[in-house]
Coordinates of C-alpha atoms in Angstrom, one line a residue:
M1 CA -14.4 -20.4 -28.2
D2 CA -11.0 -21.8 -29.3
W3 CA -9.3 -21.1 -25.7
K4 CA -6.0 -22.4 -27.1
K5 CA -5.8 -19.8 -29.6
L6 CA -7.2 -17.2 -27.3
C7 CA -4.7 -17.6 -25.0
A8 CA -1.8 -17.7 -27.5
D9 CA -3.3 -14.4 -28.6
V10 CA -3.0 -13.0 -25.3
A11 CA 0.3 -14.1 -24.5
E12 CA 1.6 -12.4 -27.8
W13 CA -0.3 -9.3 -27.0
A14 CA 1.0 -9.3 -23.4
E15 CA 4.8 -9.8 -24.5
A16 CA 4.4 -6.9 -27.0
H17 CA 3.3 -4.6 -23.9
R18 CA 6.0 -6.0 -21.4
D19 CA 7.7 -2.7 -21.3
E20 CA 4.7 -0.5 -21.0
F21 CA 3.1 -2.9 -18.3
I22 CA 6.3 -2.6 -16.5
K23 CA 6.2 1.1 -16.3
D24 CA 2.9 1.3 -15.6
V25 CA 3.5 -1.1 -12.4
S26 CA 6.5 0.9 -11.7
D27 CA 4.6 4.2 -11.9
V28 CA 2.1 3.2 -9.2
C29 CA 4.8 1.6 -6.9
R30 CA 6.7 5.0 -6.7
I31 CA 3.7 6.3 -4.5
R32 CA 4.0 5.5 -0.9
S33 CA 0.4 4.7 -0.6
I34 CA 0.5 3.6 3.2
S35 CA -3.2 3.8 4.5
H36 CA -4.0 5.9 7.2
N37 CA -7.5 6.0 8.8
Q38 CA -8.6 9.7 8.7
L39 CA -12.4 9.0 7.8
D40 CA -13.6 12.6 8.7
C41 CA -11.2 14.0 6.0
T42 CA -13.6 13.7 2.8
N43 CA -11.0 14.7 0.2
A44 CA -8.6 11.9 1.7
P45 CA -10.3 9.6 4.0
F46 CA -7.2 7.2 3.9
G47 CA -4.5 9.9 3.6
Q48 CA -3.0 12.3 0.7
A49 CA -0.6 9.4 -0.3
C50 CA -3.9 6.9 -0.7
R51 CA -5.6 9.7 -2.6
D52 CA -2.7 10.4 -4.9
M53 CA -2.6 6.6 -5.7
L54 CA -6.4 6.8 -6.6
D55 CA -5.7 9.5 -9.0
K56 CA -3.0 7.9 -10.4
A57 CA -4.8 4.5 -11.1
L58 CA -8.1 6.4 -12.4
E59 CA -5.8 8.7 -14.6
M60 CA -4.0 5.7 -15.9
S61 CA -7.5 3.7 -16.6
S62 CA -9.1 6.5 -18.3
A63 CA -5.9 7.3 -20.4
Y64 CA -6.5 3.3 -21.7
G65 CA -10.4 4.5 -22.6
F66 CA -12.1 3.3 -19.6
E67 CA -15.0 5.0 -18.0
T68 CA -13.8 5.7 -14.3
R69 CA -15.6 6.4 -11.0
N70 CA -14.5 7.8 -7.9
Y71 CA -16.5 6.9 -4.6
D72 CA -15.9 9.7 -2.8
N73 CA -12.0 8.6 -2.3
F74 CA -12.6 5.7 -0.5
C75 CA -11.7 3.9 -3.5
G76 CA -12.5 4.0 -7.5
S77 CA -13.2 1.8 -10.5
A78 CA -12.5 1.5 -14.1
V79 CA -15.3 0.0 -16.2
Y80 CA -15.4 -1.8 -19.5
G81 CA -18.7 -2.3 -21.2
D82 CA -22.1 -0.6 -21.9
N83 CA -24.7 -2.9 -20.0
P84 CA -28.0 -0.7 -19.7
D85 CA -28.2 -2.1 -16.3
N86 CA -24.8 -1.6 -14.9
D87 CA -24.6 -5.3 -14.4
S88 CA -20.8 -6.4 -14.0
I89 CA -18.3 -8.9 -13.3
G90 CA -15.9 -7.3 -10.9
I91 CA -12.2 -7.6 -10.0
V92 CA -10.8 -5.9 -6.7
A93 CA -7.1 -5.1 -6.2
H94 CA -5.8 -2.8 -3.4
M95 CA -3.2 -0.4 -4.1
D96 CA -2.7 0.6 -0.5
I97 CA 0.5 -1.0 1.1
V98 CA 2.3 -1.8 4.4
P99 CA 5.2 0.5 5.5
E100 CA 8.6 -0.7 4.2
N101 CA 9.8 -1.3 7.7
M102 CA 7.1 -3.6 8.7
C103 CA 9.2 -7.0 8.6
N104 CA 12.9 -5.5 9.1
L105 CA 12.8 -6.4 12.7
A106 CA 10.8 -9.6 12.6
N107 CA 13.5 -11.9 11.4
D108 CA 17.1 -12.0 10.6
A109 CA 16.7 -11.1 7.0
G110 CA 17.6 -7.2 7.2
G111 CA 16.2 -4.6 5.6
W112 CA 15.7 -3.2 2.2
T113 CA 19.0 -3.1 0.0
H114 CA 17.6 -0.1 -2.1
D115 CA 14.8 2.5 -2.2
P116 CA 11.5 0.7 -1.7
F117 CA 10.1 3.3 -3.7
D118 CA 12.4 3.5 -6.5
P119 CA 11.6 0.3 -8.6
I120 CA 14.2 -1.8 -9.8
L121 CA 14.0 -4.3 -12.7
S122 CA 16.4 -7.4 -12.4
E123 CA 19.0 -7.7 -15.2
D124 CA 17.0 -10.5 -16.9
G125 CA 13.8 -8.5 -16.7
K126 CA 12.2 -11.2 -14.9
Y127 CA 11.5 -9.4 -11.4
L128 CA 10.5 -5.9 -10.5
F129 CA 11.5 -5.0 -6.8
A130 CA 9.4 -2.4 -5.1
R131 CA 7.3 -2.2 -2.0
G132 CA 3.7 -3.2 -3.4
T133 CA 5.0 -4.8 -6.1
C134 CA 3.6 -8.1 -5.2
D135 CA 1.0 -7.1 -2.8
N136 CA -1.1 -6.0 -4.5
K137 CA -0.4 -3.4 -7.2
S138 CA 1.0 -5.3 -9.8
C139 CA -2.1 -7.5 -9.9
G140 CA -4.5 -4.5 -10.2
I141 CA -2.3 -3.4 -13.2
M142 CA -2.4 -7.0 -14.5
A143 CA -6.4 -6.9 -14.4
L144 CA -6.3 -3.6 -16.0
Y145 CA -4.4 -5.0 -18.8
A146 CA -6.7 -7.9 -19.1
M147 CA -9.6 -5.3 -19.7
R148 CA -7.6 -3.6 -22.1
Y149 CA -7.0 -6.8 -24.2
L150 CA -10.8 -7.4 -24.2
K151 CA -11.4 -3.5 -25.1
E152 CA -8.6 -3.3 -28.0
H153 CA -9.8 -6.6 -29.3
N154 CA -13.4 -5.4 -29.2
I155 CA -14.6 -8.4 -27.2
K156 CA -18.1 -7.6 -26.4
L157 CA -19.5 -9.1 -23.1
K158 CA -23.1 -9.1 -22.0
N159 CA -22.0 -7.8 -18.2
N160 CA -19.7 -5.0 -17.7
V161 CA -16.2 -5.7 -16.2
M162 CA -15.4 -3.5 -13.2
L163 CA -12.0 -3.3 -11.8
V164 CA -12.0 -1.6 -8.5
Y165 CA -8.8 0.1 -6.9
G166 CA -9.1 -0.4 -2.8
L167 CA -7.0 1.8 -0.5
N168 CA -7.5 0.3 2.9
E169 CA -7.1 -3.5 2.7
E170 CA -4.2 -3.5 5.0
I171 CA -5.6 -1.8 7.9
G172 CA -9.1 -2.6 8.1
M173 CA -10.7 -2.7 4.9
R174 CA -13.0 0.3 5.7
D175 CA -13.2 1.2 2.1
M176 CA -15.1 -1.5 0.9
P177 CA -18.3 -1.0 3.0
E178 CA -18.1 2.5 1.5
F179 CA -18.0 1.2 -2.0
L180 CA -20.9 -1.3 -1.7
K181 CA -23.1 1.7 -0.3
R182 CA -22.3 3.5 -3.7
E183 CA -22.1 1.2 -6.4
K184 CA -24.5 -1.6 -7.8
H185 CA -23.0 -5.1 -6.7
S186 CA -21.4 -7.0 -9.3
K187 CA -22.5 -10.4 -9.8
I188 CA -19.1 -11.9 -8.7
Y189 CA -15.9 -10.3 -7.8
L190 CA -12.4 -11.9 -8.4
V191 CA -9.9 -10.9 -5.8
P192 CA -6.3 -11.2 -7.1
D193 CA -4.7 -11.3 -3.7
A194 CA -4.1 -15.0 -3.1
K195 CA -2.7 -17.7 -5.3
Y196 CA -4.0 -20.3 -8.0
P197 CA -5.8 -22.3 -8.5
V198 CA -8.8 -21.1 -5.9
C199 CA -8.7 -20.0 -2.3
I200 CA -11.9 -21.6 -0.8
S201 CA -11.5 -20.6 2.7
E202 CA -9.8 -17.9 4.8
S203 CA -9.9 -17.8 8.7
G204 CA -11.9 -15.3 10.5
N205 CA -10.1 -12.7 12.5
S206 CA -11.0 -10.8 15.6
R207 CA -8.6 -8.2 16.5
Y208 CA -8.6 -6.4 19.7
G209 CA -6.5 -3.4 21.5
L210 CA -6.5 -3.3 25.2
E211 CA -4.9 -0.7 27.6
S212 CA -4.4 -0.8 31.3
A213 CA -5.1 2.1 33.6
K214 CA -2.4 4.4 34.2
L215 CA 0.3 3.0 36.2
E216 CA 1.5 6.2 37.9
D217 CA 3.8 4.6 40.8
S218 CA 5.5 1.9 38.6
N219 CA 9.3 1.4 37.9
L220 CA 8.3 0.1 34.5
K221 CA 9.4 2.6 32.3
D222 CA 9.3 1.3 28.8
I223 CA 8.0 -1.9 27.4
W224 CA 8.5 -2.9 23.6
S225 CA 7.5 -5.8 21.7
G226 CA 6.5 -6.0 17.8
V227 CA 6.4 -3.8 14.7
S228 CA 3.2 -2.0 13.7
N229 CA 2.2 0.0 10.6
D230 CA 0.8 2.7 13.1
D231 CA 0.1 3.8 16.7
W232 CA -1.6 1.3 18.7
C233 CA -5.2 2.8 18.2
D234 CA -5.0 1.7 14.4
A235 CA -2.4 -1.1 15.0
T236 CA -4.3 -3.5 12.4
V237 CA -1.2 -4.7 10.9
S238 CA 1.4 -5.9 13.5
V239 CA 4.1 -8.7 13.2
P240 CA 6.2 -10.3 15.9
S241 CA 9.8 -9.0 16.5
K242 CA 12.8 -11.1 17.0
E243 CA 13.5 -9.3 20.5
A244 CA 11.3 -7.4 23.0
Y245 CA 12.7 -5.4 25.9
A246 CA 11.5 -3.6 29.1
V247 CA 13.2 -0.8 31.1
L248 CA 13.1 -0.5 34.7
S249 CA 14.3 2.3 37.1
G250 CA 15.2 1.9 40.6
V251 CA 16.7 -1.6 40.2
D252 CA 20.5 -2.7 40.9
P253 CA 22.1 -4.0 37.8
V254 CA 23.7 -6.9 39.8
V255 CA 20.1 -8.0 41.3
A256 CA 18.6 -7.7 37.5
Q257 CA 21.4 -9.7 36.4
W258 CA 20.5 -12.4 39.0
A259 CA 16.9 -12.0 38.9
T260 CA 16.8 -13.0 35.2
K261 CA 19.6 -15.5 34.8
F262 CA 17.5 -18.5 34.9
Y263 CA 15.5 -17.5 32.2
D264 CA 16.5 -18.5 28.6
H265 CA 17.0 -15.9 25.9
T266 CA 17.3 -13.2 28.4
K267 CA 19.9 -10.7 29.0
V268 CA 20.2 -7.5 31.2
E269 CA 21.7 -4.1 29.9
T270 CA 22.3 -1.2 32.1
L271 CA 21.6 2.3 30.7
E272 CA 23.5 5.4 31.0
N273 CA 20.9 7.0 33.3
G274 CA 21.2 3.8 35.6
D275 CA 18.1 2.3 34.2
V276 CA 18.2 -1.4 33.4
K277 CA 16.8 -2.8 30.3
I278 CA 15.6 -6.5 30.3
I279 CA 15.8 -7.9 26.7
V280 CA 14.5 -11.2 25.6
E281 CA 14.5 -13.2 22.3
K282 CA 11.8 -15.3 20.7
D283 CA 12.7 -19.1 19.7
E284 CA 10.5 -21.8 18.0
K285 CA 8.2 -22.3 20.6
I286 CA 7.8 -18.8 22.6
T287 CA 7.1 -15.3 20.9
A288 CA 9.1 -12.6 22.1
S289 CA 6.1 -11.1 23.5
A290 CA 5.2 -13.9 26.0
R291 CA 8.8 -14.3 27.0
L292 CA 9.1 -10.8 28.2
C293 CA 5.6 -11.1 29.9
H294 CA 6.6 -14.0 31.8
V295 CA 10.0 -12.7 32.9
L296 CA 8.6 -9.5 34.2
A297 CA 5.7 -11.3 36.0
K298 CA 8.2 -13.6 37.9
C299 CA 11.7 -12.0 38.2
G300 CA 10.5 -9.8 41.1
L301 CA 11.8 -6.6 40.0
I302 CA 8.6 -4.6 40.0
K303 CA 7.1 -4.0 43.1
D304 CA 4.1 -2.0 42.1
P305 CA 0.8 -3.9 42.8
K306 CA -1.0 -2.5 39.8
T307 CA 1.7 -3.2 37.1
M308 CA 2.0 -6.8 38.7
E309 CA -2.0 -7.4 38.4
V310 CA -1.2 -6.6 34.8
L311 CA 2.0 -8.4 34.0
N312 CA 0.4 -11.5 35.9
W313 CA -2.6 -11.4 33.7
L314 CA -0.6 -11.0 30.5
D315 CA 1.6 -13.7 31.5
W316 CA -1.6 -15.8 31.9
Y317 CA -2.8 -14.7 28.7
T318 CA 0.4 -15.2 26.4
S319 CA 1.1 -18.5 27.8
D320 CA -1.4 -20.2 25.2
T321 CA -1.9 -19.6 21.8
T322 CA -4.5 -22.4 21.4
G323 CA -7.5 -20.6 23.2
A324 CA -7.7 -23.5 25.7
H325 CA -7.1 -21.3 28.5
M326 CA -9.9 -19.0 27.7
G327 CA -12.1 -22.0 26.7
I328 CA -12.1 -21.1 23.0
A329 CA -10.1 -23.8 21.7
C330 CA -11.5 -25.3 18.5
D331 CA -10.7 -27.2 15.3
D332 CA -14.1 -27.2 13.5
G333 CA -12.5 -26.7 10.0
P334 CA -11.5 -26.6 7.2
N335 CA -8.7 -24.3 8.2
A336 CA -6.0 -24.7 10.8
P337 CA -7.4 -24.6 14.4
L338 CA -7.8 -21.5 16.5
S339 CA -4.9 -19.3 17.3
I340 CA -4.1 -16.4 19.2
R341 CA -1.5 -14.0 18.3
F342 CA -0.1 -11.0 20.5
N343 CA 2.4 -9.2 18.7
Y344 CA 2.4 -5.8 19.8
I345 CA 2.9 -4.5 23.6
R346 CA 4.0 -0.8 24.4
L347 CA 4.0 1.6 27.2
I348 CA 2.0 4.5 26.2
D349 CA 1.2 7.6 28.6
K350 CA 2.1 5.0 31.5
K351 CA -0.4 2.5 30.3
I352 CA 0.5 -0.9 29.1
V353 CA -1.1 -1.4 25.6
L354 CA -1.6 -4.8 24.1
Y355 CA -2.7 -5.6 20.4
T356 CA -4.0 -9.1 19.8
S357 CA -5.9 -11.2 17.5
I358 CA -8.0 -14.3 17.5
L359 CA -7.9 -16.6 14.4
W360 CA -10.4 -19.3 14.1
P361 CA -11.5 -21.6 11.5
S362 CA -14.2 -20.2 9.1
L363 CA -17.0 -23.0 9.9
A364 CA -16.6 -22.4 13.7
D365 CA -19.0 -20.8 16.0
K366 CA -17.6 -17.3 15.8
E367 CA -20.3 -15.8 18.2
K368 CA -19.4 -18.2 21.0
I369 CA -15.7 -17.6 20.3
L370 CA -16.4 -13.9 20.5
A371 CA -18.6 -14.1 23.4
K372 CA -16.2 -15.9 25.4
A373 CA -13.2 -13.4 24.6
E374 CA -15.5 -10.8 25.9
E375 CA -15.9 -12.4 29.1
T376 CA -12.2 -12.9 29.2
W377 CA -11.5 -9.0 28.6
A378 CA -14.1 -8.1 31.5
A379 CA -12.5 -10.5 34.1
S380 CA -9.0 -8.6 33.3
P381 CA -7.2 -5.7 34.3
M382 CA -7.3 -4.2 30.9
E383 CA -9.9 -2.1 28.9
V384 CA -11.1 -3.1 25.4
R385 CA -10.2 0.2 23.5
Q386 CA -10.5 -1.2 19.8
R387 CA -12.4 -4.1 18.1
R388 CA -12.1 -5.1 14.7
R389 CA -13.7 -8.2 13.1
L390 CA -13.5 -10.5 10.0
D391 CA -15.8 -13.3 9.8
G392 CA -13.9 -15.3 7.5
Y393 CA -14.7 -16.7 4.2
Y394 CA -15.7 -20.2 3.0
I395 CA -17.1 -21.4 -0.5
D396 CA -17.7 -24.9 -1.4
P397 CA -14.8 -26.6 -3.3
K398 CA -17.7 -28.2 -5.6
D399 CA -19.3 -24.7 -6.3
P400 CA -19.5 -24.5 -10.2
R401 CA -17.7 -21.1 -10.2
V402 CA -14.6 -22.6 -8.3
E403 CA -14.8 -26.0 -10.4
K404 CA -14.6 -23.4 -13.7
L405 CA -12.2 -21.0 -12.2
A406 CA -9.9 -24.0 -11.1
R407 CA -10.0 -25.4 -14.5
I408 CA -9.0 -22.3 -16.2
A409 CA -6.0 -21.9 -14.1
K410 CA -5.1 -25.6 -14.8
D411 CA -5.6 -25.2 -18.5
V412 CA -3.2 -22.3 -18.7
L413 CA -0.7 -22.9 -16.0
G414 CA -0.6 -26.7 -16.9
R415 CA -0.6 -27.6 -13.3
E416 CA -2.6 -30.1 -11.3
D417 CA -3.3 -27.8 -8.2
I418 CA -6.3 -28.1 -5.9
P419 CA -8.2 -25.2 -4.2
Y420 CA -6.7 -24.4 -0.8
L421 CA -7.1 -22.8 2.3
T422 CA -5.4 -20.0 4.1
E423 CA -5.1 -18.1 7.6
G424 CA -4.8 -14.7 5.6
G425 CA -7.5 -12.4 4.9
T426 CA -8.7 -10.5 1.8
Y427 CA -11.7 -8.5 0.4
A428 CA -13.4 -11.9 -0.1
Q429 CA -14.3 -11.4 3.5
I430 CA -16.2 -8.1 2.9
L431 CA -17.5 -8.4 -0.6
P432 CA -20.6 -10.4 -1.5
N433 CA -19.9 -13.3 -4.0
A434 CA -16.2 -12.8 -4.1
I435 CA -13.4 -15.3 -4.7
P436 CA -9.7 -14.9 -4.2
Y437 CA -8.3 -15.9 -7.7
G438 CA -4.5 -15.6 -8.2
A439 CA -2.5 -13.7 -9.0
T440 CA 0.5 -15.8 -7.3
V441 CA 1.4 -19.0 -9.3
P442 CA 2.2 -21.8 -7.0
D443 CA 5.9 -22.4 -6.4
R444 CA 6.8 -18.9 -7.6
V445 CA 10.7 -18.7 -7.4
R446 CA 11.6 -17.5 -4.1
L447 CA 14.9 -15.6 -4.6
F448 CA 15.8 -15.3 -1.0
G449 CA 14.0 -18.1 0.6
M450 CA 11.0 -17.1 2.5
V451 CA 12.4 -14.3 4.5
K452 CA 12.7 -11.7 2.1
G453 CA 11.2 -10.7 -1.3
G454 CA 7.2 -11.7 -0.5
A455 CA 4.3 -9.8 0.5
H456 CA 5.0 -7.3 3.7
Q457 CA 8.8 -8.2 3.4
A458 CA 12.1 -6.2 2.6
D459 CA 13.0 -6.2 -1.3
E460 CA 9.6 -7.5 -2.1
Y461 CA 9.2 -8.2 -5.8
C462 CA 6.9 -9.6 -8.5
D463 CA 7.6 -11.9 -11.3
I464 CA 6.8 -10.2 -14.6
P465 CA 6.6 -13.5 -16.6
N466 CA 3.8 -14.8 -14.4
L467 CA 2.0 -11.9 -14.6
L468 CA 1.8 -11.6 -18.2
I469 CA 0.6 -15.4 -17.9
N470 CA -1.9 -14.0 -15.5
M471 CA -3.5 -12.0 -18.2
Q472 CA -4.5 -15.1 -20.0
I473 CA -6.1 -16.5 -17.0
Y474 CA -8.1 -13.1 -16.3
V475 CA -8.9 -12.6 -20.0
R476 CA -10.7 -16.2 -20.3
A477 CA -12.1 -16.2 -16.8
L478 CA -14.0 -12.9 -17.4
I479 CA -15.0 -14.1 -20.8
E480 CA -16.4 -17.5 -19.1
L481 CA -17.8 -15.9 -16.2
D482 CA -19.7 -13.4 -18.4
E483 CA -21.3 -16.7 -20.3
M484 CA -22.1 -18.3 -16.7
Y485 CA -23.8 -14.9 -15.6
S486 CA -25.9 -14.3 -18.8
K487 CA -27.8 -17.3 -19.0

């Protein structure tokens, strides 16, 4: 096939459908599809908004002439082709989002400058602003348009193309196991939730929710650190906050000032009811959570032994992000070394709650790491109430599929990029034979630097010209993968 001519034809078709594409992306971004786990609700296992999102995506796909399938409202798909055995090349995009407030408190960027669910197109027509435009709704619609091109140009493939609309990627990926129970597995899945040319490795990630016993006699009245998408029992998406604080009763404000004066980035306020509020800030080396735990453990303002036992342990646990203190530090490659995050701390029903995660290189001995973690929890004054685990993802950079996909991206984009690694996690950690592929083009324009405009950030936006180019990449990739999987 003349790939140069094909890409030129796709580019012309994509440009002719630019306004329609922008409208479709805008329509799905108006839906506040924040996923909530309510799996016992068969009508909407991830909440009504996600059900509405699924209905909209399937309605749109059906209107363009594709067969649609609903997998008991856990997710859905649009299918192109008539393979008698239902063999397929898969594409999986997620249509759920994180809340619009997730990163507002995490940095100095501030919040949204407009309604995040009322999409706005920039005056030059290049950027569409709304929650979910970058991550990941525009990528799902881009894939739908790649399928439209194949269908409208009567390009017949030996395998079907199946576009899956996920609804729970951001808070646990519970949708994909349900999908795999209900649908024949595709021969390969492309996941447009990364960047080009190809992602070859994602870190493993084990997440824990821990809580203390009830602290009935404590003068610790409140503790707050981190921003989350949900209550702590489902705090699978959390980010560190710039500040953290604790509220103490029965403490003389003058004594509190003296007790905390030697700690950096720490201040004390007196509340109207006479309680004192200790506020700390993060810096380049220490998170707000770690600093707050250290100050509370060492300042001498809390007398209850049970509370101090918890705070002393938290001070120890948050003092090291490498895992060396737990005996799990490792750098086994190919990703970054093991790291520990402790973004979220609360006082709920008189219990101190911690949400923490351990990220490890995809080739590390995960069973050894997780066994050591369990030993740590067992020896702590806290109890594990939640465990979530993603085992990481790795594919050999010399795998023929990686080489093919990287070559296609290079040919279309005209860039000499190499396959890359990330700490992030996508559906590739759940689906068999999945490869994160696009849809972000390397060196995309960052209108506000790195603190706004991206995934999970205020004023999130997608790049319309790059998404139109993505259609060229995906059309060609689907054709070439179909040839590869038809031999």
